[in-house]
Short mmCIF file of C-alpha atoms in Angstrom, two decimals:
data_model
loop_
_atom_site.label_atom_id
_atom_site.label_comp_id
_atom_site.label_asym_id
_atom_site.label_seq_id
_atom_site.Cartn_x
_atom_site.Cartn_y
_atom_site.Cartn_z
CA MET A 960 86.98 103.19 71.01
CA THR A 961 88.09 106.25 68.56
CA ASP A 962 85.54 108.45 69.65
CA ASN A 963 86.33 107.81 73.38
CA ALA A 964 89.85 108.38 72.89
CA ALA A 965 89.02 111.90 71.16
CA VAL A 966 87.04 113.11 74.08
CA ALA A 967 89.76 112.05 76.68
CA ALA A 968 92.20 113.85 74.41
CA VAL A 969 90.17 117.46 74.46
CA PRO A 970 92.59 120.00 76.31
CA GLN A 971 91.26 120.82 79.68
CA LYS A 972 91.51 124.70 80.94
CA GLY A 973 91.94 125.94 84.35
CA PHE A 974 93.76 123.93 87.27
CA LEU A 975 92.98 120.56 86.05
CA GLY A 976 94.15 121.27 82.48
CA TRP A 977 97.60 122.73 84.02
CA ILE A 978 97.89 119.26 85.99
CA GLU A 979 97.30 117.12 82.88
CA ARG A 980 99.31 119.08 80.84
CA VAL A 981 102.26 119.06 83.53
CA GLY A 982 101.71 115.57 84.43
CA ASN A 983 101.99 114.22 80.68
CA ARG A 984 105.57 115.81 80.18
CA LEU A 985 106.88 113.57 82.98
CA PRO A 986 108.59 110.57 81.67
CA ASP A 987 107.57 107.02 82.39
CA PRO A 988 108.53 106.20 85.97
CA VAL A 989 111.44 103.73 84.66
CA VAL A 990 112.88 106.46 83.02
CA LEU A 991 112.19 108.97 86.30
CA PHE A 992 114.07 106.78 88.17
CA LEU A 993 116.89 106.60 86.02
CA TRP A 994 117.04 110.43 85.67
CA LEU A 995 116.97 110.67 89.43
CA VAL A 996 119.76 108.40 89.90
CA GLY A 997 121.80 110.75 87.49
CA ILE A 998 120.95 113.75 89.56
CA LEU A 999 121.73 112.18 92.63
CA ILE A 1000 125.27 111.18 91.10
CA ILE A 1001 125.73 114.77 90.49
CA ILE A 1002 124.42 115.89 93.87
CA SER A 1003 126.64 113.26 95.83
CA VAL A 1004 129.76 114.50 93.85
CA ILE A 1005 129.06 118.27 94.83
CA ALA A 1006 128.45 117.23 98.61
CA SER A 1007 131.36 115.28 98.75
CA ALA A 1008 133.44 118.12 97.47
CA VAL A 1009 132.09 120.59 99.48
CA GLY A 1010 132.42 118.43 102.86
CA TRP A 1011 128.65 117.99 103.43
CA SER A 1012 128.54 115.91 106.72
CA ALA A 1013 126.21 115.61 109.98
CA LEU A 1014 127.14 113.97 113.73
CA HIS A 1015 125.37 110.66 114.05
CA PRO A 1016 122.61 110.44 116.51
CA THR A 1017 123.64 107.11 118.40
CA GLU A 1018 127.25 106.51 117.63
CA THR A 1019 130.66 107.86 118.80
CA ASP A 1020 134.23 107.49 117.49
CA PRO A 1021 135.81 104.99 119.40
CA GLU A 1022 139.10 107.21 119.16
CA THR A 1023 137.61 110.34 120.35
CA GLY A 1024 135.01 109.42 122.18
CA ARG A 1025 132.78 112.16 120.34
CA GLN A 1026 129.53 112.05 117.98
CA LYS A 1027 130.70 110.30 114.93
CA VAL A 1028 130.87 112.33 111.70
CA ILE A 1029 128.48 110.92 108.73
CA ALA A 1030 130.18 112.59 105.54
CA ALA A 1031 128.72 112.61 102.10
CA THR A 1032 130.31 109.89 99.51
CA SER A 1033 130.58 110.59 95.70
CA LEU A 1034 128.67 107.86 93.85
CA LEU A 1035 131.76 108.41 91.40
CA SER A 1036 134.47 107.10 93.92
CA PRO A 1037 136.05 104.05 93.10
CA GLU A 1038 134.50 102.03 95.86
CA ASN A 1039 131.24 102.99 94.42
CA ILE A 1040 131.61 102.69 90.99
CA ALA A 1041 133.14 99.26 91.49
CA ARG A 1042 129.87 98.28 93.59
CA LEU A 1043 127.57 99.60 91.39
CA TRP A 1044 128.89 97.18 88.39
CA VAL A 1045 129.79 94.48 90.65
CA ASP A 1046 126.67 93.97 92.73
CA MET A 1047 124.36 95.02 90.12
CA PRO A 1048 122.35 91.69 89.95
CA THR A 1049 122.32 91.22 93.88
CA THR A 1050 121.34 95.26 93.90
CA PHE A 1051 118.28 93.92 91.96
CA THR A 1052 117.45 90.54 93.53
CA HIS A 1053 117.85 91.60 96.87
CA PHE A 1054 115.32 94.70 96.50
CA HIS A 1055 112.51 93.84 99.03
CA PRO A 1056 109.64 94.59 97.60
CA LEU A 1057 110.64 92.45 94.75
CA GLY A 1058 109.79 89.00 96.48
CA TYR A 1059 106.90 90.06 98.78
CA VAL A 1060 104.95 91.23 95.68
CA LEU A 1061 106.30 88.11 93.30
CA VAL A 1062 105.03 85.84 95.40
CA VAL A 1063 101.48 87.07 96.30
CA MET A 1064 100.87 86.96 92.74
CA LEU A 1065 101.80 84.01 91.91
CA GLY A 1066 98.70 83.35 93.86
CA ALA A 1067 96.55 86.25 93.26
CA GLY A 1068 96.68 85.64 89.58
CA VAL A 1069 95.51 82.17 89.71
CA ALA A 1070 92.08 83.67 91.68
CA GLU A 1071 92.09 86.40 88.90
CA ARG A 1072 92.15 84.29 85.88
CA THR A 1073 90.03 81.78 87.49
CA GLY A 1074 87.12 84.34 87.48
CA LEU A 1075 87.01 83.98 91.35
CA PHE A 1076 87.06 87.84 92.24
CA GLY A 1077 84.55 88.73 89.58
CA THR A 1078 82.23 86.23 90.65
CA ALA A 1079 82.82 87.09 94.81
CA MET A 1080 82.18 91.24 93.63
CA ARG A 1081 79.50 90.25 91.68
CA ALA A 1082 77.80 87.66 94.24
CA SER A 1083 78.49 90.69 96.81
CA VAL A 1084 76.37 93.67 95.28
CA ARG A 1085 73.82 91.73 93.43
CA GLY A 1086 70.40 92.14 95.03
CA ALA A 1087 71.14 95.23 97.56
CA SER A 1088 68.31 97.43 98.83
CA PRO A 1089 68.51 100.58 96.77
CA THR A 1090 68.81 102.54 100.23
CA LEU A 1091 71.39 100.45 101.16
CA LEU A 1092 72.91 100.22 97.42
CA THR A 1093 75.74 102.84 98.16
CA PRO A 1094 77.21 101.41 101.45
CA MET A 1095 77.39 97.75 99.71
CA VAL A 1096 78.95 99.23 96.45
CA ALA A 1097 81.34 101.16 98.71
CA PHE A 1098 82.74 98.19 101.00
CA VAL A 1099 82.97 95.62 98.14
CA ALA A 1100 84.59 98.54 96.07
CA MET A 1101 87.28 98.90 98.97
CA MET A 1102 87.33 95.05 99.74
CA GLY A 1103 87.94 94.95 96.05
CA ASN A 1104 91.37 96.12 96.05
CA LEU A 1105 92.78 92.99 96.84
CA ALA A 1106 91.65 91.99 93.49
CA ALA A 1107 93.55 94.88 92.07
CA ASP A 1108 92.47 95.20 88.31
CA ALA A 1109 89.60 92.95 88.53
CA ALA A 1110 88.20 95.68 90.90
CA TYR A 1111 88.17 98.24 88.11
CA VAL A 1112 87.14 95.90 85.11
CA VAL A 1113 84.62 94.22 86.95
CA LEU A 1114 82.92 96.11 89.70
CA ILE A 1115 83.02 99.52 88.61
CA PRO A 1116 80.61 98.85 85.34
CA LEU A 1117 78.40 96.51 87.46
CA ALA A 1118 77.75 99.08 89.62
CA ALA A 1119 76.22 100.99 87.13
CA VAL A 1120 74.34 98.40 85.70
CA ILE A 1121 73.07 97.86 89.37
CA TYR A 1122 72.36 101.44 90.17
CA HIS A 1123 70.14 101.42 86.75
CA ALA A 1124 68.43 98.51 87.75
CA ALA A 1125 67.21 100.31 90.85
CA GLY A 1126 66.31 103.24 89.31
CA ARG A 1127 69.31 105.37 89.86
CA HIS A 1128 71.47 107.08 87.56
CA PRO A 1129 74.08 104.60 86.85
CA VAL A 1130 76.91 107.10 86.81
CA ALA A 1131 76.34 107.55 90.59
CA GLY A 1132 77.08 103.85 90.58
CA ILE A 1133 80.11 104.38 88.86
CA ALA A 1134 81.46 107.25 91.09
CA ALA A 1135 80.60 105.39 94.12
CA SER A 1136 82.54 102.27 93.14
CA PHE A 1137 85.17 104.27 91.46
CA ALA A 1138 85.73 106.19 94.84
CA GLY A 1139 85.99 103.11 96.73
CA VAL A 1140 88.27 101.09 94.45
CA SER A 1141 90.51 103.91 93.85
CA GLY A 1142 89.89 106.55 96.45
CA GLY A 1143 89.95 104.18 99.19
CA PHE A 1144 93.12 101.97 97.87
CA SER A 1145 94.07 101.43 100.93
CA ALA A 1146 91.06 101.00 103.24
CA ASN A 1147 90.47 97.24 103.68
CA LEU A 1148 89.46 94.59 106.33
CA LEU A 1149 92.84 92.83 105.22
CA PRO A 1150 96.02 93.16 104.61
CA GLY A 1151 97.16 91.90 100.50
CA GLN A 1152 99.50 93.14 97.78
CA LEU A 1153 99.72 96.32 98.93
CA ASP A 1154 100.79 95.82 102.13
CA ALA A 1155 103.49 93.59 100.77
CA LEU A 1156 104.68 96.13 98.02
CA LEU A 1157 104.61 99.00 100.20
CA PHE A 1158 106.55 97.74 103.37
CA GLY A 1159 108.78 96.11 101.33
CA ILE A 1160 109.77 99.63 100.16
CA THR A 1161 109.85 100.47 103.64
CA GLN A 1162 112.06 98.20 104.95
CA ALA A 1163 114.84 99.02 102.22
CA ALA A 1164 114.03 102.78 103.53
CA VAL A 1165 114.80 101.64 107.27
CA GLU A 1166 118.02 99.30 106.02
CA THR A 1167 119.68 102.17 104.40
CA VAL A 1168 120.06 103.88 108.11
CA PHE A 1169 119.60 101.85 110.50
CA GLY A 1170 120.44 98.44 108.89
CA PRO A 1171 118.60 95.02 109.39
CA TRP A 1172 114.67 95.45 109.85
CA GLN A 1173 112.00 92.99 109.75
CA PRO A 1174 108.71 94.24 108.13
CA ASN A 1175 105.29 93.41 109.34
CA ILE A 1176 103.17 92.74 106.81
CA ALA A 1177 100.02 93.33 108.96
CA GLY A 1178 101.72 96.76 110.48
CA ASN A 1179 98.84 98.94 109.11
CA TRP A 1180 96.25 96.25 109.77
CA TYR A 1181 94.15 97.78 112.16
CA PHE A 1182 94.78 101.13 110.69
CA ILE A 1183 93.17 100.39 106.89
CA ALA A 1184 90.41 98.78 108.75
CA ALA A 1185 89.65 101.77 110.53
CA MET A 1186 89.94 103.66 107.06
CA LEU A 1187 87.28 101.18 105.32
CA PHE A 1188 84.77 102.29 108.10
CA ILE A 1189 85.68 106.07 108.26
CA PHE A 1190 85.36 106.48 104.16
CA LEU A 1191 82.23 104.50 103.81
CA PRO A 1192 80.07 106.94 105.22
CA VAL A 1193 82.02 109.61 103.47
CA ILE A 1194 81.39 108.00 99.84
CA TRP A 1195 77.71 107.20 101.18
CA TYR A 1196 76.92 110.98 101.61
CA VAL A 1197 78.92 112.03 98.73
CA THR A 1198 77.08 109.99 96.39
CA ASP A 1199 73.27 110.13 97.79
CA ARG A 1200 73.64 113.85 98.93
CA ILE A 1201 75.82 115.74 96.43
CA ILE A 1202 76.80 113.84 93.11
CA GLU A 1203 73.52 111.95 92.31
CA PRO A 1204 71.56 115.08 92.62
CA ARG A 1205 73.74 116.83 90.93
CA LEU A 1206 73.61 114.18 88.07
CA GLY A 1207 69.82 114.73 87.80
CA THR A 1208 67.38 111.96 86.53
CA TYR A 1209 68.98 109.52 84.21
CA VAL A 1210 67.47 109.39 80.79
CA PRO A 1211 68.71 106.66 78.49
CA ALA A 1212 70.35 107.28 75.25
CA GLY A 1213 70.40 104.90 72.64
CA THR A 1214 71.86 101.66 73.74
CA ALA A 1215 73.72 103.19 76.16
CA GLY A 1216 74.51 100.22 78.83
CA THR A 1217 73.93 97.55 77.05
CA GLY A 1218 76.29 94.90 75.66
CA ASP A 1219 79.19 93.05 77.78
CA VAL A 1220 78.09 95.56 81.00
CA GLY A 1221 74.83 93.82 81.07
CA GLU A 1222 76.42 90.33 80.76
CA ARG A 1223 78.62 91.36 83.99
CA ASP A 1224 75.09 91.62 86.00
CA ARG A 1225 73.84 88.02 84.93
CA ALA A 1226 72.60 85.97 87.82
CA LEU A 1227 75.41 83.59 89.08
CA THR A 1228 75.21 80.09 87.32
CA ASP A 1229 75.26 76.67 89.41
CA ALA A 1230 78.88 76.12 88.59
CA GLU A 1231 79.86 79.89 90.04
CA ARG A 1232 77.93 79.17 93.17
CA LYS A 1233 79.75 75.82 93.70
CA GLY A 1234 82.95 77.34 92.96
CA LEU A 1235 82.50 79.97 95.72
CA ARG A 1236 81.47 77.50 98.15
CA HIS A 1237 84.49 75.72 97.69
CA ALA A 1238 86.91 78.63 97.73
CA GLY A 1239 85.42 79.41 100.77
CA LEU A 1240 86.14 76.28 102.16
CA ALA A 1241 89.90 76.50 100.91
CA ILE A 1242 89.96 79.65 102.81
CA LEU A 1243 89.06 78.26 105.98
CA PHE A 1244 91.62 75.53 105.21
CA VAL A 1245 94.46 78.07 104.99
CA ILE A 1246 93.16 79.73 108.30
CA GLY A 1247 92.91 76.75 110.12
CA LEU A 1248 96.30 75.71 108.95
CA TRP A 1249 98.04 78.95 110.07
CA ALA A 1250 96.18 78.83 113.32
CA PHE A 1251 97.42 75.37 113.40
CA PHE A 1252 101.10 76.75 113.41
CA THR A 1253 100.81 79.47 115.66
CA LEU A 1254 99.02 77.49 118.63
CA GLY A 1255 99.54 73.84 117.76
CA PRO A 1256 102.17 71.51 118.86
CA GLY A 1257 105.49 73.22 118.61
CA THR A 1258 104.17 76.63 117.81
CA PRO A 1259 106.59 76.98 114.53
CA LEU A 1260 105.06 80.39 113.97
CA ILE A 1261 106.16 81.81 117.62
CA ASP A 1262 109.39 82.44 119.16
CA GLU A 1263 109.03 81.09 122.17
CA ALA A 1264 112.71 81.70 123.43
CA GLY A 1265 112.30 85.49 121.92
CA PRO A 1266 111.28 88.39 123.85
CA PRO A 1267 107.49 89.02 124.69
CA GLU A 1268 107.17 91.87 122.12
CA ALA A 1269 109.44 89.63 119.37
CA ARG A 1270 107.42 86.39 120.07
CA LEU A 1271 104.74 86.56 116.97
CA SER A 1272 107.51 88.23 114.55
CA PRO A 1273 107.44 84.67 112.72
CA PHE A 1274 103.75 85.05 112.50
CA TYR A 1275 103.96 88.30 110.99
CA ARG A 1276 106.45 87.42 108.64
CA SER A 1277 104.78 84.48 107.49
CA LEU A 1278 101.49 86.42 106.25
CA VAL A 1279 103.33 86.91 102.60
CA ALA A 1280 103.13 83.04 102.28
CA ALA A 1281 100.01 82.78 103.87
CA PHE A 1282 98.32 85.13 101.66
CA PHE A 1283 100.07 83.39 98.41
CA LEU A 1284 98.58 79.92 99.33
CA LEU A 1285 95.06 81.82 100.13
CA PHE A 1286 94.71 82.93 97.09
CA LEU A 1287 96.25 80.01 95.02
CA LEU A 1288 93.81 77.63 96.77
CA ALA A 1289 90.78 79.16 96.77
CA GLY A 1290 91.37 80.01 92.88
CA TRP A 1291 92.33 76.75 92.14
CA ALA A 1292 88.78 75.02 93.97
CA TYR A 1293 86.82 77.66 92.58
CA GLY A 1294 88.33 77.11 88.97
CA ARG A 1295 88.00 73.14 89.39
CA ALA A 1296 84.19 73.73 90.39
CA THR A 1297 83.72 75.83 87.27
CA GLY A 1298 85.64 73.88 85.07
CA VAL A 1299 88.21 76.82 84.06
CA ILE A 1300 90.84 74.40 85.65
CA SER A 1301 91.14 71.01 84.47
CA ASN A 1302 94.42 70.03 85.49
CA HIS A 1303 97.59 70.98 87.38
CA ARG A 1304 99.02 72.46 83.66
CA ASP A 1305 96.34 74.86 83.74
CA LEU A 1306 97.39 75.85 87.42
CA VAL A 1307 100.95 76.37 86.44
CA LYS A 1308 100.07 77.98 83.26
CA MET A 1309 98.14 81.06 85.24
CA MET A 1310 100.83 81.10 87.54
CA SER A 1311 103.08 81.55 84.79
CA GLU A 1312 100.82 84.09 83.30
CA SER A 1313 100.49 86.24 86.29
CA MET A 1314 104.62 86.81 86.22
CA GLY A 1315 104.10 87.67 82.81
CA ASP A 1316 101.77 90.52 84.12
CA MET A 1317 104.81 91.57 86.99
CA ALA A 1318 106.65 92.41 83.56
CA TYR A 1319 106.53 96.33 83.81
CA TYR A 1320 106.93 95.86 87.60
CA LEU A 1321 110.29 94.01 87.20
CA VAL A 1322 111.82 96.88 85.12
CA LEU A 1323 110.36 99.44 87.68
CA ALA A 1324 111.69 97.44 90.55
CA PHE A 1325 115.49 97.22 88.63
CA ALA A 1326 115.19 100.97 88.53
CA ALA A 1327 113.90 101.83 91.85
CA ALA A 1328 116.52 99.36 93.36
CA HIS A 1329 119.23 100.96 92.28
CA PHE A 1330 118.06 104.64 93.34
CA VAL A 1331 117.36 102.98 96.75
CA ALA A 1332 120.92 101.45 97.03
CA MET A 1333 122.98 104.29 95.47
CA PHE A 1334 121.13 106.67 97.72
CA ALA A 1335 122.06 104.79 100.74
CA TRP A 1336 125.95 104.67 99.34
CA SER A 1337 126.13 108.17 99.42
CA ASN A 1338 124.98 108.51 102.91
CA LEU A 1339 123.03 111.43 101.68
CA GLY A 1340 119.85 109.65 103.22
CA LEU A 1341 121.20 109.80 106.76
CA ILE A 1342 122.39 113.27 106.57
CA LEU A 1343 118.83 114.80 105.38
CA ALA A 1344 117.28 112.72 107.99
CA VAL A 1345 119.62 113.75 110.83
CA HIS A 1346 119.01 117.78 109.54
CA GLY A 1347 115.76 117.02 108.54
CA ALA A 1348 115.02 115.71 112.12
CA ASP A 1349 116.90 118.31 113.75
CA GLY A 1350 114.91 121.07 111.73
CA LEU A 1351 111.41 119.49 112.69
CA ARG A 1352 112.65 119.13 116.57
CA ALA A 1353 113.72 122.80 116.24
CA ALA A 1354 110.11 123.78 114.65
CA ASN A 1355 108.40 121.81 117.79
CA MET A 1356 105.53 120.56 115.22
CA PRO A 1357 103.35 118.24 117.30
CA ALA A 1358 103.43 114.74 115.58
CA PRO A 1359 99.93 114.78 114.08
CA VAL A 1360 100.42 117.78 112.34
CA LEU A 1361 103.62 116.46 110.88
CA LEU A 1362 102.20 113.27 109.55
CA ALA A 1363 99.41 115.51 108.31
CA ALA A 1364 101.95 117.35 106.56
CA ILE A 1365 102.96 114.34 104.72
CA VAL A 1366 99.21 113.24 103.63
CA LEU A 1367 98.84 116.71 102.37
CA LEU A 1368 102.88 116.48 100.77
CA THR A 1369 101.88 112.72 98.99
CA ALA A 1370 98.53 113.47 97.78
CA ALA A 1371 99.76 116.98 95.69
CA LEU A 1372 102.73 114.11 94.22
CA ASN A 1373 100.01 111.87 93.55
CA LEU A 1374 98.52 114.26 90.85
CA PHE A 1375 101.57 113.49 89.08
CA ILE A 1376 103.31 110.33 89.67
CA GLY A 1377 100.40 107.50 90.21
CA SER A 1378 102.40 104.49 90.67
CA ALA A 1379 101.99 103.94 94.75
CA SER A 1380 105.40 102.04 94.43
CA ALA A 1381 106.79 104.66 92.66
CA LYS A 1382 106.18 107.31 94.78
CA TRP A 1383 106.81 105.69 97.95
CA ALA A 1384 110.37 104.44 96.49
CA LEU A 1385 111.07 108.31 96.07
CA LEU A 1386 109.67 109.42 99.60
CA ALA A 1387 110.54 106.42 102.10
CA PRO A 1388 114.49 106.68 101.75
CA VAL A 1389 113.97 110.04 103.23
CA LEU A 1390 110.91 110.60 105.46
CA VAL A 1391 111.24 106.93 107.15
CA PRO A 1392 114.60 107.26 108.60
CA MET A 1393 113.87 110.93 109.31
CA LEU A 1394 111.10 110.20 111.49
CA MET A 1395 112.39 107.10 113.07
CA LEU A 1396 114.96 109.80 114.58
CA LEU A 1397 111.76 111.78 116.05
CA GLY A 1398 110.66 108.29 117.52
CA ILE A 1399 107.71 108.16 114.94
CA SER A 1400 107.47 104.21 113.87
CA ALA A 1401 108.07 103.61 110.27
CA GLU A 1402 104.76 101.68 110.28
CA MET A 1403 103.30 104.95 110.85
CA THR A 1404 105.10 107.18 108.16
CA THR A 1405 103.86 104.39 105.95
CA ALA A 1406 100.26 104.48 107.39
CA ALA A 1407 100.22 108.31 106.65
CA TYR A 1408 101.71 107.85 103.02
CA ARG A 1409 98.96 105.77 102.30
CA VAL A 1410 96.00 107.85 103.54
CA GLY A 1411 97.56 110.99 100.88
CA ASP A 1412 97.85 108.24 97.87
CA GLY A 1413 94.64 107.27 97.64
CA ALA A 1414 92.59 110.55 98.09
CA THR A 1415 93.83 112.12 94.66
CA ASN A 1416 93.79 109.20 92.45
CA ILE A 1417 90.23 109.98 91.48
CA ILE A 1418 90.63 113.52 90.18
CA THR A 1419 93.96 113.08 88.26
CA PRO A 1420 93.89 112.01 84.64
CA LEU A 1421 97.25 110.61 84.64
CA MET A 1422 95.77 107.80 86.99
CA VAL A 1423 95.99 104.92 84.35
CA TYR A 1424 92.60 103.77 85.00
CA PHE A 1425 90.88 107.20 84.29
CA PRO A 1426 90.65 106.99 80.87
CA LEU A 1427 88.91 103.56 81.16
CA ILE A 1428 86.13 105.20 83.90
CA LEU A 1429 85.64 107.63 81.54
CA ILE A 1430 84.49 105.10 78.71
CA PHE A 1431 82.35 103.39 81.40
CA CYS A 1432 80.51 106.85 81.99
CA GLN A 1433 80.22 107.64 78.36
CA ARG A 1434 78.26 104.10 77.53
CA TRP A 1435 75.80 105.73 79.84
CA GLN A 1436 75.90 109.45 78.96
CA PRO A 1437 77.79 109.87 75.91
CA ASP A 1438 78.49 113.88 76.52
CA PHE A 1439 80.36 112.96 79.54
CA GLY A 1440 83.78 114.40 79.13
CA LEU A 1441 87.17 114.36 81.15
CA GLY A 1442 85.82 117.20 83.16
CA SER A 1443 82.69 116.10 83.82
CA LEU A 1444 84.44 112.99 85.35
CA ALA A 1445 87.21 115.32 87.29
CA ALA A 1446 84.05 117.55 88.79
CA THR A 1447 82.14 114.34 89.86
CA MET A 1448 84.99 112.90 91.55
CA LEU A 1449 86.46 115.97 93.34
CA PRO A 1450 83.83 116.25 96.35
CA TYR A 1451 84.70 112.35 96.92
CA SER A 1452 88.85 113.27 96.96
CA ILE A 1453 88.10 116.36 99.05
CA GLY A 1454 86.22 113.89 101.81
CA LEU A 1455 88.26 111.18 101.87
CA LEU A 1456 91.47 113.59 102.14
CA VAL A 1457 89.80 115.36 105.12
CA SER A 1458 88.71 112.22 106.84
CA GLY A 1459 91.75 110.55 106.47
CA ILE A 1460 93.74 113.34 107.99
CA VAL A 1461 91.19 113.40 110.72
CA LEU A 1462 91.45 109.37 111.28
CA LEU A 1463 95.37 109.79 111.05
CA MET A 1464 95.52 112.75 113.73
CA GLY A 1465 93.28 111.01 115.94
CA TRP A 1466 95.31 108.02 116.19
CA VAL A 1467 98.64 109.21 116.84
CA ALA A 1468 97.03 111.65 119.39
CA LEU A 1469 95.62 108.83 121.05
CA ASP A 1470 98.54 106.61 120.36
CA LEU A 1471 96.52 103.51 119.20
CA PRO A 1472 98.22 100.43 117.58
CA LEU A 1473 98.48 100.63 113.84
CA GLY A 1474 98.33 96.56 113.78
CA PRO A 1475 99.59 93.63 115.68
CA GLY A 1476 103.25 94.72 117.15
CA ALA A 1477 103.24 97.80 115.45
CA SER A 1478 102.61 101.08 117.28
CA VAL A 1479 103.04 104.74 116.58
CA TYR A 1480 105.98 105.83 118.62
CA ILE A 1481 109.21 104.18 119.04
CA PRO A 1482 112.42 104.23 120.96
CA LEU A 1483 115.19 106.68 119.23
CA PRO A 1484 116.88 103.63 117.14
CA THR A 1485 120.54 102.38 116.58
CA THR A 1486 122.31 102.38 113.18
CA SER A 1487 124.19 100.48 111.57
#
């Protein structure tokens, strides 16, 4: 580990070296949010002193009948100071992403700790033919986003072993799987933990301006599924036509690629096969249960008395619980079959440990919650949204071009701030209300953010798994350095970014639904 760390620490020249040096100077995202709170306080005081304001887009003053004036409010006013200290517990606990992520992780943590995610990925890619090896690995890698960290630590080194066994360059396998897991971070056939996290932040951003808004965890379902099928041929082409020819013929060096990596390529045991069967039955049970709740007697997950466009609202809002139960029961069924779980105490212990893994997220959520809340108290979000919307309206930019610009902004910011939740908590309070005032839905803005968030993950050394991927490569090619990895992943990054923008612009131009009950455009919303 010492030698590998030394390689990763060698100063790099050029553009990538500049990104690394600048990014390393940034504080931890938690401290970054605290700095931003301080800056926000200063801006709010100045904005209030100079009388910065905007005309409310939808409300009128009851006395004059004219448009209501929104004025900037100082965060050092007595009311806001009291609100900060008195409401601190509720500001934190009412932060919407907190509940969504913790609930889903209670189940996903069990599925990960029993080994279900790792075994399922091994079973998916073993035995693939050399010709179809790359699309198979890329597909499983993008689906592996549901498994979070397990996809990085299991699938990526496993892909190297499989490529080597097929007579292909193992680093090409690492590149293809890394591009799928991290570059295609949002692409998936199913909504998952990331959807719960991002839409929780989207909800908080909407409510800072427009009042109560119910998020739909499936609001990007169709779009992220389309991303998977668009990204698949991109990763396939880049791997087989650009990266592998560039790497050349693989020549083994010493014992590279042996040890624990080889262990991950072992055949499935009878217990693991039994566990996968039992997990599959558990998944079918949860699907059947939700179908019964939706279509069965009483239809508890359908609002029969509501308007047609809102009838499925209870179903959408129940999907967080559905994924929690799906991961929990599938993980429990797999663990019982393989002997990892022997009694209920083992299950409870795994759930407790999964909450332990969320400790850093809780600290980050505390800082982000207060930044988002104080941004709303200052009225700066609504004022920025109104003036920003007026400026964009005056520029007369077509919606596809505007959203493509947001993708590029996100991709650039991602080079310096790796956390998807941290970036979205920074951008959402301004972007979401601003675009809603232009008639673009919160779901569409979230989808645009997701395109930009993944594409540059794979080229920045600031991405938390970047050093780990470098170590995986050095097991097979000891002279493989940080610049080698960045240069290898750059064609993927460009391909995913370009194809994602083309998909986004086409989607907006055709006005396709983003998910069940989620459209590109919305009527001008009213504010609270």
